[in-house]
Coordinates of N, CA and C in Angstrom, one line a residue:
Chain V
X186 N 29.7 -17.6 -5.0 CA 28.6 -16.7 -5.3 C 27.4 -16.9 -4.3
X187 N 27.0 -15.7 -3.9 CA 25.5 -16.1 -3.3 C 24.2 -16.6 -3.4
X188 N 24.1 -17.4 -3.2 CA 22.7 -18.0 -4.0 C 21.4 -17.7 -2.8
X189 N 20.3 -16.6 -3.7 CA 18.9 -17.1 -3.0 C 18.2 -17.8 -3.8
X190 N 17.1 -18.6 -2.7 CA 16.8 -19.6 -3.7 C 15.4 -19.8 -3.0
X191 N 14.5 -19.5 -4.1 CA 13.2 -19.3 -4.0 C 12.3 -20.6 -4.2
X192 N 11.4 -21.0 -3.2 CA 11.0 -22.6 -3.4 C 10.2 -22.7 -4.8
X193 N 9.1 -22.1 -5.2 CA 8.5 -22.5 -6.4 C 8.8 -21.0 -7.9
X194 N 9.0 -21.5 -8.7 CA 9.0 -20.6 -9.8 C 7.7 -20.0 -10.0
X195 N 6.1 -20.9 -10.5 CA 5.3 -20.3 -10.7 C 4.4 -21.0 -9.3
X196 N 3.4 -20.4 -9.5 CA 2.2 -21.2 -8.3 C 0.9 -20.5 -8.8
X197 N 0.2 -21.6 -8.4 CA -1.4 -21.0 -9.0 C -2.2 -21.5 -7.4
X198 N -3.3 -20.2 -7.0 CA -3.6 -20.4 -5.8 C -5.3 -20.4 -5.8
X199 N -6.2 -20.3 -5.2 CA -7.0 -19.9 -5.2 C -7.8 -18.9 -4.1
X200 N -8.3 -17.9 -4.5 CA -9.1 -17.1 -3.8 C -9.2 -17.9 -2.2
X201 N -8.3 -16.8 -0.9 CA -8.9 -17.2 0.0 C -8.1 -18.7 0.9
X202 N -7.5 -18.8 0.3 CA -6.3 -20.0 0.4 C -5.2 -19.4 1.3
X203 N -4.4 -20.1 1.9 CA -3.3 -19.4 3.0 C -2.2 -19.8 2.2
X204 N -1.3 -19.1 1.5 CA -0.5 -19.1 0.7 C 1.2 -18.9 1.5
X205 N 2.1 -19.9 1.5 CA 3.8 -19.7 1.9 C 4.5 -19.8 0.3
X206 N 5.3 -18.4 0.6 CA 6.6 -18.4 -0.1 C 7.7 -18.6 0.7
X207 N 8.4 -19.5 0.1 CA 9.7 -19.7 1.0 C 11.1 -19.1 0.4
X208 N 12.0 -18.5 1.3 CA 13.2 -18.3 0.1 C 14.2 -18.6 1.3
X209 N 15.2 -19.0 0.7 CA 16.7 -19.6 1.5 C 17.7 -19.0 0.8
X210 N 18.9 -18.6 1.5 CA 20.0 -17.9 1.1 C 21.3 -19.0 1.9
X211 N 22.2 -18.8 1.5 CA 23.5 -19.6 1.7 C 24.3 -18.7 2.3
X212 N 24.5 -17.4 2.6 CA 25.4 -16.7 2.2 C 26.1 -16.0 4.0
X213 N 24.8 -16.5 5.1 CA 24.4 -15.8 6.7 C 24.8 -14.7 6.1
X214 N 23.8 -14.1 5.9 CA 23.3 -12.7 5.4 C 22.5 -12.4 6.5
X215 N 22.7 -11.1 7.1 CA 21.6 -10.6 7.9 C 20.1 -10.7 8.0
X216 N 20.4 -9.5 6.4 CA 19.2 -8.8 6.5 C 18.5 -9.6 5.3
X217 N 17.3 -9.7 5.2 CA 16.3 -10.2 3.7 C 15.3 -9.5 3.9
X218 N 15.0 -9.5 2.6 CA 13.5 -8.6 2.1 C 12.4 -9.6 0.9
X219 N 11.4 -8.6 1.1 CA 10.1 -9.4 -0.1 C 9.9 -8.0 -0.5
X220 N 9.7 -8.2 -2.1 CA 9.2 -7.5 -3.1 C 8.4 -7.8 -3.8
X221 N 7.4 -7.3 -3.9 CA 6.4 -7.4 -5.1 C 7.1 -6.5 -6.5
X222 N 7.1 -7.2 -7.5 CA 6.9 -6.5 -8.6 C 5.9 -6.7 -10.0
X223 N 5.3 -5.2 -9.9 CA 4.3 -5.4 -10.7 C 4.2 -4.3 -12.4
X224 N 4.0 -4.5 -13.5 CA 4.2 -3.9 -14.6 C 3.5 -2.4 -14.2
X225 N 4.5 -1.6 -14.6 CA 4.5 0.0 -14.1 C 4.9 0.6 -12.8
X226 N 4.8 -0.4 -12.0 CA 4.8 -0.1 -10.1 C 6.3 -0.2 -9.8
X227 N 7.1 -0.8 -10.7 CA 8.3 -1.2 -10.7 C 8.6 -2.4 -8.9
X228 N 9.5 -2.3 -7.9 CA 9.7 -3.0 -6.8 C 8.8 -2.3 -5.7
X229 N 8.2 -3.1 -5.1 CA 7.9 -2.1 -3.7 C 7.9 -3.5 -2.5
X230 N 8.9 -2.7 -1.3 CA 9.3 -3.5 -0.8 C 7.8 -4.2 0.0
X231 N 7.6 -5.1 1.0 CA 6.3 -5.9 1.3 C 7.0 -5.9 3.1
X232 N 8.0 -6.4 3.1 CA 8.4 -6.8 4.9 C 10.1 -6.8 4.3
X233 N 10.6 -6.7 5.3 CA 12.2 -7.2 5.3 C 12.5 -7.2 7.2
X234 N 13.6 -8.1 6.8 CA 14.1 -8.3 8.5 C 15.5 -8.4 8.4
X235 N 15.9 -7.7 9.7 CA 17.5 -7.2 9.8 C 17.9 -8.1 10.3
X236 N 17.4 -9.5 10.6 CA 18.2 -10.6 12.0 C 17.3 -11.5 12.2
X237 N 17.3 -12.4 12.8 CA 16.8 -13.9 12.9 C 15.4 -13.0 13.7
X238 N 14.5 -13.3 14.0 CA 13.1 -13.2 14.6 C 12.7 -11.5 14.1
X239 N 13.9 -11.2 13.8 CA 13.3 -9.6 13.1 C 12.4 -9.3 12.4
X240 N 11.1 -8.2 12.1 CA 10.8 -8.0 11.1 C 10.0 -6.8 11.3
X241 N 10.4 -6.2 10.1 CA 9.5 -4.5 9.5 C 8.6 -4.1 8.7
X242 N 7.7 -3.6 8.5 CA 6.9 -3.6 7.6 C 7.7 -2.5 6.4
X243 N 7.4 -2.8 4.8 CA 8.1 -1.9 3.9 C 6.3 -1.0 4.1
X244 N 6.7 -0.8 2.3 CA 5.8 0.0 2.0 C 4.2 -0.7 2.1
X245 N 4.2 -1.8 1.5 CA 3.2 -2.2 0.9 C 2.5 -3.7 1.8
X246 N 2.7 -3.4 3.5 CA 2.5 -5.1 4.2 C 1.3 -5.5 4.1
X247 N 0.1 -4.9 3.9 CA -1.3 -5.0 4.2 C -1.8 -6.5 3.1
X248 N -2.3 -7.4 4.1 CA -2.7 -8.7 3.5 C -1.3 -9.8 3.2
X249 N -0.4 -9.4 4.0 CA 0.6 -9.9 4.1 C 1.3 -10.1 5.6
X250 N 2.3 -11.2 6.2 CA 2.5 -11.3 7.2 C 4.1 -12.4 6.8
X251 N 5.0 -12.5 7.7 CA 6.8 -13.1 7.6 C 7.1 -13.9 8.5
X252 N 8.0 -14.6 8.6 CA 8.6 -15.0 9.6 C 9.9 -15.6 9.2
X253 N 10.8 -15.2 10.2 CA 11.9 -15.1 10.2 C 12.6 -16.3 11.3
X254 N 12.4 -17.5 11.5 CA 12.7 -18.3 12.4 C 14.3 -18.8 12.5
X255 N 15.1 -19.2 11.3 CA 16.4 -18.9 11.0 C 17.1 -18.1 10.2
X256 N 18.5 -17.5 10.5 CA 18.8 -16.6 9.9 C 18.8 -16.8 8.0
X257 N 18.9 -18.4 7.6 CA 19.1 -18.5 6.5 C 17.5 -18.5 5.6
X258 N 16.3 -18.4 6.3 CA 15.1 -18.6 5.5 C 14.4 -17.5 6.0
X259 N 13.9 -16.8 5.1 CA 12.6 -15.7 5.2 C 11.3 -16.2 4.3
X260 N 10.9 -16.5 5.2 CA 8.7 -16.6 4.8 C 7.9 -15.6 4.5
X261 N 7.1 -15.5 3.5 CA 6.4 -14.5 3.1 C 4.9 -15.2 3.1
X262 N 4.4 -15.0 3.7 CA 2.5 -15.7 4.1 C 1.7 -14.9 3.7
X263 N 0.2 -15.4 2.6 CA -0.5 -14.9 2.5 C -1.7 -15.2 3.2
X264 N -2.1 -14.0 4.3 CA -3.2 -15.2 5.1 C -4.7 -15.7 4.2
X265 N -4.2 -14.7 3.4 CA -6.2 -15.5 2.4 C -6.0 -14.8 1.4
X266 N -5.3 -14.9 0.6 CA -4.8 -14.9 -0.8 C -6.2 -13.7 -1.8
X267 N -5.8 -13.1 -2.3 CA -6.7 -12.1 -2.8 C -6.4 -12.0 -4.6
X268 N -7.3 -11.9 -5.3 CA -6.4 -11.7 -6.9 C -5.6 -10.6 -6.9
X269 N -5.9 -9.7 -6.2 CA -5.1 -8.2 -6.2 C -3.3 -8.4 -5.4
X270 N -3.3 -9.9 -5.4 CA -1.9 -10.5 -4.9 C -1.5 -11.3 -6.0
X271 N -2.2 -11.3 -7.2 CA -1.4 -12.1 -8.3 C 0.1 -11.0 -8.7
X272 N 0.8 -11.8 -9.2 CA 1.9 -10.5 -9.0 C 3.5 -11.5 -8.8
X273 N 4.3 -11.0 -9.4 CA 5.7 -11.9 -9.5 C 6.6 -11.3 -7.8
X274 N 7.0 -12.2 -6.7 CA 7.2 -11.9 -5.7 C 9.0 -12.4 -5.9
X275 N 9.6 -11.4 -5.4 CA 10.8 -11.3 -5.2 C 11.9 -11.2 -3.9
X276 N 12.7 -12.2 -3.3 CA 13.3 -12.3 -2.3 C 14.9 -11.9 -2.6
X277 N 15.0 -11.0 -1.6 CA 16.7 -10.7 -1.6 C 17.2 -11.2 -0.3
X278 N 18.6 -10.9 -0.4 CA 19.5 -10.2 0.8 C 20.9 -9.8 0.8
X279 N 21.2 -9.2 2.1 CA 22.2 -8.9 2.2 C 22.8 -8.9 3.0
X280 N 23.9 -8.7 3.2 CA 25.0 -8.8 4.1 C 24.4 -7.4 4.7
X281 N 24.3 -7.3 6.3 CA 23.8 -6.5 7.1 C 25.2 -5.1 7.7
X282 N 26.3 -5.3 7.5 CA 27.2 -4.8 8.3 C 27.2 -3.2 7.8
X283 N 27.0 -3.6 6.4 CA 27.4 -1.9 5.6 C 25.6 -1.6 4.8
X284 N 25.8 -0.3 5.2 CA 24.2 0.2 4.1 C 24.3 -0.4 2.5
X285 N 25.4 -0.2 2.2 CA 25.5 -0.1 0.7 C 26.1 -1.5 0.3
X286 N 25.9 -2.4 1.3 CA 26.5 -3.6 0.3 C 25.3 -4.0 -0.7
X287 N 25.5 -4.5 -1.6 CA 24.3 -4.7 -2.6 C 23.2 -6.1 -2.3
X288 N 22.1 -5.8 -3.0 CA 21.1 -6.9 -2.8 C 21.4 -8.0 -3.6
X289 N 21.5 -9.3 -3.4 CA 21.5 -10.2 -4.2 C 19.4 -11.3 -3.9
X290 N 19.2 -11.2 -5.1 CA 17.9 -11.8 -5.1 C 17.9 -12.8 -5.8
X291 N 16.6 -13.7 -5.5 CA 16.3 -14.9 -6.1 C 16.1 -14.7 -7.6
X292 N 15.1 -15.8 -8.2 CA 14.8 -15.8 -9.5 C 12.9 -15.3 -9.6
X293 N 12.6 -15.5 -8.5 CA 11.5 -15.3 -8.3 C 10.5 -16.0 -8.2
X294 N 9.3 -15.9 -7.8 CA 8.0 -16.9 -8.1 C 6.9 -15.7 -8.7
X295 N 6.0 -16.7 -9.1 CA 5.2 -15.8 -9.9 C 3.8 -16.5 -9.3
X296 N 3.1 -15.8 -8.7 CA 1.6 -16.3 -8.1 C 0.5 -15.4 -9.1
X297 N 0.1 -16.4 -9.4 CA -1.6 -16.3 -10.2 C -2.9 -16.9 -9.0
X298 N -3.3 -15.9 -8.5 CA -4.5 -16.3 -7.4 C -6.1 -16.2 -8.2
X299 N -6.5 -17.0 -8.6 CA -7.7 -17.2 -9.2 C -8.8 -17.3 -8.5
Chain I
X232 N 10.2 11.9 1.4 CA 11.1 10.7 1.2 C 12.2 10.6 0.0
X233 N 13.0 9.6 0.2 CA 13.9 9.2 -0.7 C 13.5 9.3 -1.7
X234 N 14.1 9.3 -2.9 CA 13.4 9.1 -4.3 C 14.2 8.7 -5.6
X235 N 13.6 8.3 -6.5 CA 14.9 8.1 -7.6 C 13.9 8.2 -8.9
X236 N 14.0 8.7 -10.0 CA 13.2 9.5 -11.6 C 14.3 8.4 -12.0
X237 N 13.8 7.3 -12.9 CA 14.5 6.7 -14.0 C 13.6 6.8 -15.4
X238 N 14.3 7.0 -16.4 CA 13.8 7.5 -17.7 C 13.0 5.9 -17.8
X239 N 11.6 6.1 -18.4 CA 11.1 5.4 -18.7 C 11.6 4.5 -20.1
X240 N 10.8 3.3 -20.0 CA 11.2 2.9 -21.4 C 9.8 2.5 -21.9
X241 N 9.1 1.7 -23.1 CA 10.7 1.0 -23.6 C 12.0 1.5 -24.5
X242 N 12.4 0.7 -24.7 CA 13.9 1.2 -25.6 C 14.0 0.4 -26.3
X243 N 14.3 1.1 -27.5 CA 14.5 -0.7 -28.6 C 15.5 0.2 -29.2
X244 N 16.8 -0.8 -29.4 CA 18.1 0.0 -30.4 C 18.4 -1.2 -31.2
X245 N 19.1 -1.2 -32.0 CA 19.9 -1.6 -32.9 C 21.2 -2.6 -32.2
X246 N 21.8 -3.3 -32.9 CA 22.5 -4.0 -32.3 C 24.1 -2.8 -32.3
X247 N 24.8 -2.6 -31.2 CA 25.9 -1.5 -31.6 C 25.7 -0.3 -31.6
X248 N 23.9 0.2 -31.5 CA 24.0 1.4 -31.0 C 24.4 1.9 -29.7
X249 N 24.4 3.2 -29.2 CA 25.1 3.6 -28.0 C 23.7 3.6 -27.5
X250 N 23.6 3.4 -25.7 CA 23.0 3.4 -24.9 C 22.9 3.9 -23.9
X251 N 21.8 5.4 -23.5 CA 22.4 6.0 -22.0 C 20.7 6.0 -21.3
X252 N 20.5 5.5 -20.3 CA 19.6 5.5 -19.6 C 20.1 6.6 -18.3
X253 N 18.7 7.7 -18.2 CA 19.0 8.3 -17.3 C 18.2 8.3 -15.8
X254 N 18.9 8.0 -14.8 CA 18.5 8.5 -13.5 C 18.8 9.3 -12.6
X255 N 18.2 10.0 -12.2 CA 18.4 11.2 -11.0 C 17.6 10.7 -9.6
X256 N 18.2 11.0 -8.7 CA 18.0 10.9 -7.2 C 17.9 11.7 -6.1
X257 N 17.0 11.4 -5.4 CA 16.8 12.6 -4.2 C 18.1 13.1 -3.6
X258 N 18.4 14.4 -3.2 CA 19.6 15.2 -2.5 C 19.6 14.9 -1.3
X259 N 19.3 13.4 -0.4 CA 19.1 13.4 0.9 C 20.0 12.8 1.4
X260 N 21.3 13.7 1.9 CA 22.1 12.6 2.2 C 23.3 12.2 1.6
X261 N 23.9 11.3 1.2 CA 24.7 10.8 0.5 C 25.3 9.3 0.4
X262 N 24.2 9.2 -0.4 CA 24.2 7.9 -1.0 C 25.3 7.1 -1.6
X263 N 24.7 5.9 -1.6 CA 25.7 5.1 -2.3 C 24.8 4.7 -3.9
X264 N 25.3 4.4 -5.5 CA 24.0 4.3 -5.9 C 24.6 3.1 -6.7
X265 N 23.2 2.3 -7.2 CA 23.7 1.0 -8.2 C 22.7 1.0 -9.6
X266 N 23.1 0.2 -10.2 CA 22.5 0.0 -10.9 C 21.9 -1.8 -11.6
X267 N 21.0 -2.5 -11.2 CA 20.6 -3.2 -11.0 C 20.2 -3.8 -12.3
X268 N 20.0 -5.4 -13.3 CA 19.6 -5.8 -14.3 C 19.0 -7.2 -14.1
X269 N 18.0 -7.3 -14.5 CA 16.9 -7.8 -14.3 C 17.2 -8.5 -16.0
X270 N 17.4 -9.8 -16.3 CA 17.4 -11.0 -17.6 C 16.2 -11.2 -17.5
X271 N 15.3 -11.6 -18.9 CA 13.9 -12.5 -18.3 C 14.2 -13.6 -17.8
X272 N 13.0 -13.7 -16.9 CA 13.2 -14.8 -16.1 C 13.7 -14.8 -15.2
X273 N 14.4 -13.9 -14.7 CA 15.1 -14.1 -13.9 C 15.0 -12.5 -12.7
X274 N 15.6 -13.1 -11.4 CA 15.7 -12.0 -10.5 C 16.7 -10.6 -10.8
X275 N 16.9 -9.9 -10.0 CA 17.8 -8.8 -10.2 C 19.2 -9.2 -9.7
X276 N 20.4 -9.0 -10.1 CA 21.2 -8.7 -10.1 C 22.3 -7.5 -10.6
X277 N 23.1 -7.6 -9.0 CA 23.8 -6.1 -9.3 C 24.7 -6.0 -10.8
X278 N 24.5 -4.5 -11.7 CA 25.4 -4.7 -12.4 C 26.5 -3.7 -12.4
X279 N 26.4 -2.6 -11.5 CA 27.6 -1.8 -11.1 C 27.1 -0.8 -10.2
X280 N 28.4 -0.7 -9.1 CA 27.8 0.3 -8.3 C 29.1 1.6 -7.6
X281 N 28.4 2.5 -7.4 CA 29.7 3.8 -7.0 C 29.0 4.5 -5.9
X282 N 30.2 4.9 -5.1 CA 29.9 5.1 -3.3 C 30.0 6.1 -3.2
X283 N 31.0 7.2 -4.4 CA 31.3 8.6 -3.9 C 31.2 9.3 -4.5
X284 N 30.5 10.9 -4.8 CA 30.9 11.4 -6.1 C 32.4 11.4 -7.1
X285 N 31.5 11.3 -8.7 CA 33.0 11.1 -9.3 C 33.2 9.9 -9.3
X286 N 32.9 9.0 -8.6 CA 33.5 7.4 -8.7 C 32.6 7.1 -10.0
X287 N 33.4 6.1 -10.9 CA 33.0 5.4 -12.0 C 32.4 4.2 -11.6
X288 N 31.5 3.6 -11.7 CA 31.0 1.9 -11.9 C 30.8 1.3 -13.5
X289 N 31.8 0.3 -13.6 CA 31.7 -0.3 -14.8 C 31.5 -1.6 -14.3
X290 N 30.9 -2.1 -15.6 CA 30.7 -4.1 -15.8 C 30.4 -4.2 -17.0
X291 N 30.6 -5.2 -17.6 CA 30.2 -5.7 -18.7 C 29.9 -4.5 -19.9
X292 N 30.7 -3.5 -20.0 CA 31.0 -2.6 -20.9 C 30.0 -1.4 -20.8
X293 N 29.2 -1.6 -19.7 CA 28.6 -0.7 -19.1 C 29.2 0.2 -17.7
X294 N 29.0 1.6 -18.2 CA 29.7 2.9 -17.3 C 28.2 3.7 -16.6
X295 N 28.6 4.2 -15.5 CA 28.3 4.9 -14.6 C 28.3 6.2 -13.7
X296 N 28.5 7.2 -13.9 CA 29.4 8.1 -13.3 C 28.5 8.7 -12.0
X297 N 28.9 9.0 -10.5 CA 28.5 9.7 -9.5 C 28.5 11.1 -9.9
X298 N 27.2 11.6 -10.5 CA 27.4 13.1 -10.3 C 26.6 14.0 -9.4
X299 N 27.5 14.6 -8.4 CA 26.8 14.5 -7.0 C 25.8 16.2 -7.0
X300 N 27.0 16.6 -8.7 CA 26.4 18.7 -8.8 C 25.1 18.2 -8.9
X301 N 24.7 17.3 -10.3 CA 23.4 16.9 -10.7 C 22.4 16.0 -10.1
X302 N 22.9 15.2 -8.8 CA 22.2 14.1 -8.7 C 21.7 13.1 -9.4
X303 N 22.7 12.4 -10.6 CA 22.6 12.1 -11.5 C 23.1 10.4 -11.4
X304 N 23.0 9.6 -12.2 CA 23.9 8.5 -12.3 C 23.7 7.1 -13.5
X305 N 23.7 8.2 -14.9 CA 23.3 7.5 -15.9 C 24.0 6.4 -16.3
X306 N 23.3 5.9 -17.0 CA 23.7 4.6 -17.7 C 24.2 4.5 -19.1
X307 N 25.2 3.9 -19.2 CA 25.8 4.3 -20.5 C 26.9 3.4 -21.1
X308 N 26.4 2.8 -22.1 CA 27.0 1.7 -23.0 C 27.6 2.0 -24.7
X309 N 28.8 1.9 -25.0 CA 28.7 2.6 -26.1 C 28.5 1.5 -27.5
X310 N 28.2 0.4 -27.1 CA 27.8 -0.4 -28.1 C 27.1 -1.3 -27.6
X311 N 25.6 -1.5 -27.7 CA 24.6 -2.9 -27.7 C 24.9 -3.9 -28.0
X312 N 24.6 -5.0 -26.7 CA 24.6 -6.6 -27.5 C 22.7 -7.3 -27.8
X313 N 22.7 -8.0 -28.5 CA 21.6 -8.3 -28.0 C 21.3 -9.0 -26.8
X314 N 22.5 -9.5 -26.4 CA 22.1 -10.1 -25.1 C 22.4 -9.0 -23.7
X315 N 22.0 -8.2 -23.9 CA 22.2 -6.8 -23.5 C 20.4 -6.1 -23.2
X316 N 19.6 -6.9 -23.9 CA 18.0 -7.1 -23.6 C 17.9 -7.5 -22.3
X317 N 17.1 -6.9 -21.5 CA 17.0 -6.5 -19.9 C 15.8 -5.6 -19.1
X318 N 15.9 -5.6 -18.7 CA 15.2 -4.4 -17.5 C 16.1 -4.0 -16.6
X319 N 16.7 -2.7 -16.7 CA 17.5 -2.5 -15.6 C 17.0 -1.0 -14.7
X320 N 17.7 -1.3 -13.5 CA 17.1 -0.6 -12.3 C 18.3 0.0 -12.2
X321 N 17.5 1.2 -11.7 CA 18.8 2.4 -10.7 C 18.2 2.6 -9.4
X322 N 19.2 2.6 -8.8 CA 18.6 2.2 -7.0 C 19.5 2.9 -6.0
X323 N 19.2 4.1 -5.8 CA 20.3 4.5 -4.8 C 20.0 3.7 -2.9
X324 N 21.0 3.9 -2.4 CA 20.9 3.0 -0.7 C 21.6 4.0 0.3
X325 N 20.7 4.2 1.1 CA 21.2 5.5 2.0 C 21.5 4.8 3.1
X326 N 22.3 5.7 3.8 CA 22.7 5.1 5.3 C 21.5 5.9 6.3
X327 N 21.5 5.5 7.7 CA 20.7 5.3 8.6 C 19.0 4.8 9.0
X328 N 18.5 5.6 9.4 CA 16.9 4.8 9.4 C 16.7 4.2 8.1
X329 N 16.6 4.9 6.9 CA 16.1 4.4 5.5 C 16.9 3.6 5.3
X330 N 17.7 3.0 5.7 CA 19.0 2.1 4.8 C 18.9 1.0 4.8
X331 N 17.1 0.1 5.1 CA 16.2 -0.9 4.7 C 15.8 0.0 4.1
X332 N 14.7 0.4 3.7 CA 13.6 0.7 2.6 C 14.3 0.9 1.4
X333 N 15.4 0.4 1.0 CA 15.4 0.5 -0.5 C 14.7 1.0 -1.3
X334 N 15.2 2.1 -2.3 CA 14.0 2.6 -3.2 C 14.9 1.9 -4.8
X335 N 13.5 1.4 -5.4 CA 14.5 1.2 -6.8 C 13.3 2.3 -7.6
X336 N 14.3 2.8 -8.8 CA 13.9 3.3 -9.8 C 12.4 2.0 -10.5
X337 N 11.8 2.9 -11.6 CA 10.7 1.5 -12.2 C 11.1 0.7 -13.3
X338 N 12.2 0.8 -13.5 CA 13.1 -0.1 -14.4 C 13.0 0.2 -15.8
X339 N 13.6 0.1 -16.6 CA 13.5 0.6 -17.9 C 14.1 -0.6 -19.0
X340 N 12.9 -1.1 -19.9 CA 12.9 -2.0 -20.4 C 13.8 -1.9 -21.7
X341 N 14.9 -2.4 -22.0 CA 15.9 -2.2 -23.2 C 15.8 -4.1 -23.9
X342 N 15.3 -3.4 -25.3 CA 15.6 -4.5 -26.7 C 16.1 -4.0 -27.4
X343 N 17.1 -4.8 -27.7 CA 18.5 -4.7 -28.7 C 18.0 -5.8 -29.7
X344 N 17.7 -5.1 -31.3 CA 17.5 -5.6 -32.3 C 18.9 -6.5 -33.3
X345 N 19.2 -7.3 -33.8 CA 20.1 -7.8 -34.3 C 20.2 -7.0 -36.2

């Protein structure tokens, strides 16, 4: 099975702090993404990258920034952490060859920026 | 843009009642669509998916049908477990430029009463 695997479950930050989420996958999966999900907003994607140094902005990148250094780890960076970034963050991926192969995602982390 | 209407929730049934969550999706194309379940605590994982109209996706006693006249691709269980309590997502995945931007439905929260 594919496993992503997301470094911290919860985290508590403070206002203004440079915040890394880290997520690792096993699987040399292409493509990976970051999602925020937030109660009523349902997923909105943040960055995703098709390939090692790749990266796109989704819907929602503003106050956010990635890096993609090996194929197996995608970074999601907060450069100064805002409360309006508290919010449960979610890492997938997938196998890049086919549109429709499905996402497999972590378990998540949950940032409370105070 | 892409789009996907998933019936809101919440949902609370009985343990053994029948279960149909509905989603409809944008006519852009021709999708492949899934349907995604979210445990607490935990990340999303796939719980069935169909590539063509007419194709069925089943799992775990849960059906799916491509209906490509309606743009439809409900969810539908004919008996509730309680461990069947979830948030599940409908997410169609299109091929070319969009076929990163994933769009998910905003999930629809289901409690199954014992």
């Amino acid at each position: 099975d594919v496993k992503v695997t997301q470094s911290s479950r919860y985290l508590v930050k403070r206002t203004g702090e440079k915040v890394f989420l880290e997520c690792v996958q096993d699987m040399d999966h292409e493509n990976m993404f970051w999602y925020r999900q937030d109660p009523g907003l349902g997923l909105r994607l943040i960055y995703f990258s098709y390939d090692v140094k790749m990266k796109e902005k989704g819907d929602i990148p503003e106050g956010y920034s990635v890096s993609r250094e090996k194929k197996e780890r995608f970074s999601l960076i907060l450069e100064s952490a805002s409360t309006n970034q508290t919010s449960m963050y979610l890492c997938a991926s997938r196998h890049g060859v086919r549109f429709n192969s499905p996402l497999h995602f972590g378990n998540g982390t949950r940032l409370t920026v105070t | 843009g892409d789009s996907v209407t998933q019936m809101e929730g919440p949902v609370t049934l009985s343990e053994e009642a029948c279960l149909t969550i509905n989603c409809t999706y944008t006519a852009t194309g021709y999708p492949s669509l899934f349907w995604y379940v979210q445990y607490p605590g935990e990340g999303l994982q796939l719980l069935l998916k169909a590539t063509k109209a007419d194709d069925k996706g089943s799992n775990k006693g849960f059906e799916a049908t491509y209906r490509k006249e309606t743009t439809s691709f409900h969810l539908e269980k004919g008996s509730v477990q309680v461990s069947d309590s979830a948030v599940y997502f409908c997410a169609p995945a299109y091929s070319g430029a969009g076929s990163y931007q994933l769009t998910f439905g905003k999930g629809t929260k289901l409690s199954v009463i014992p």
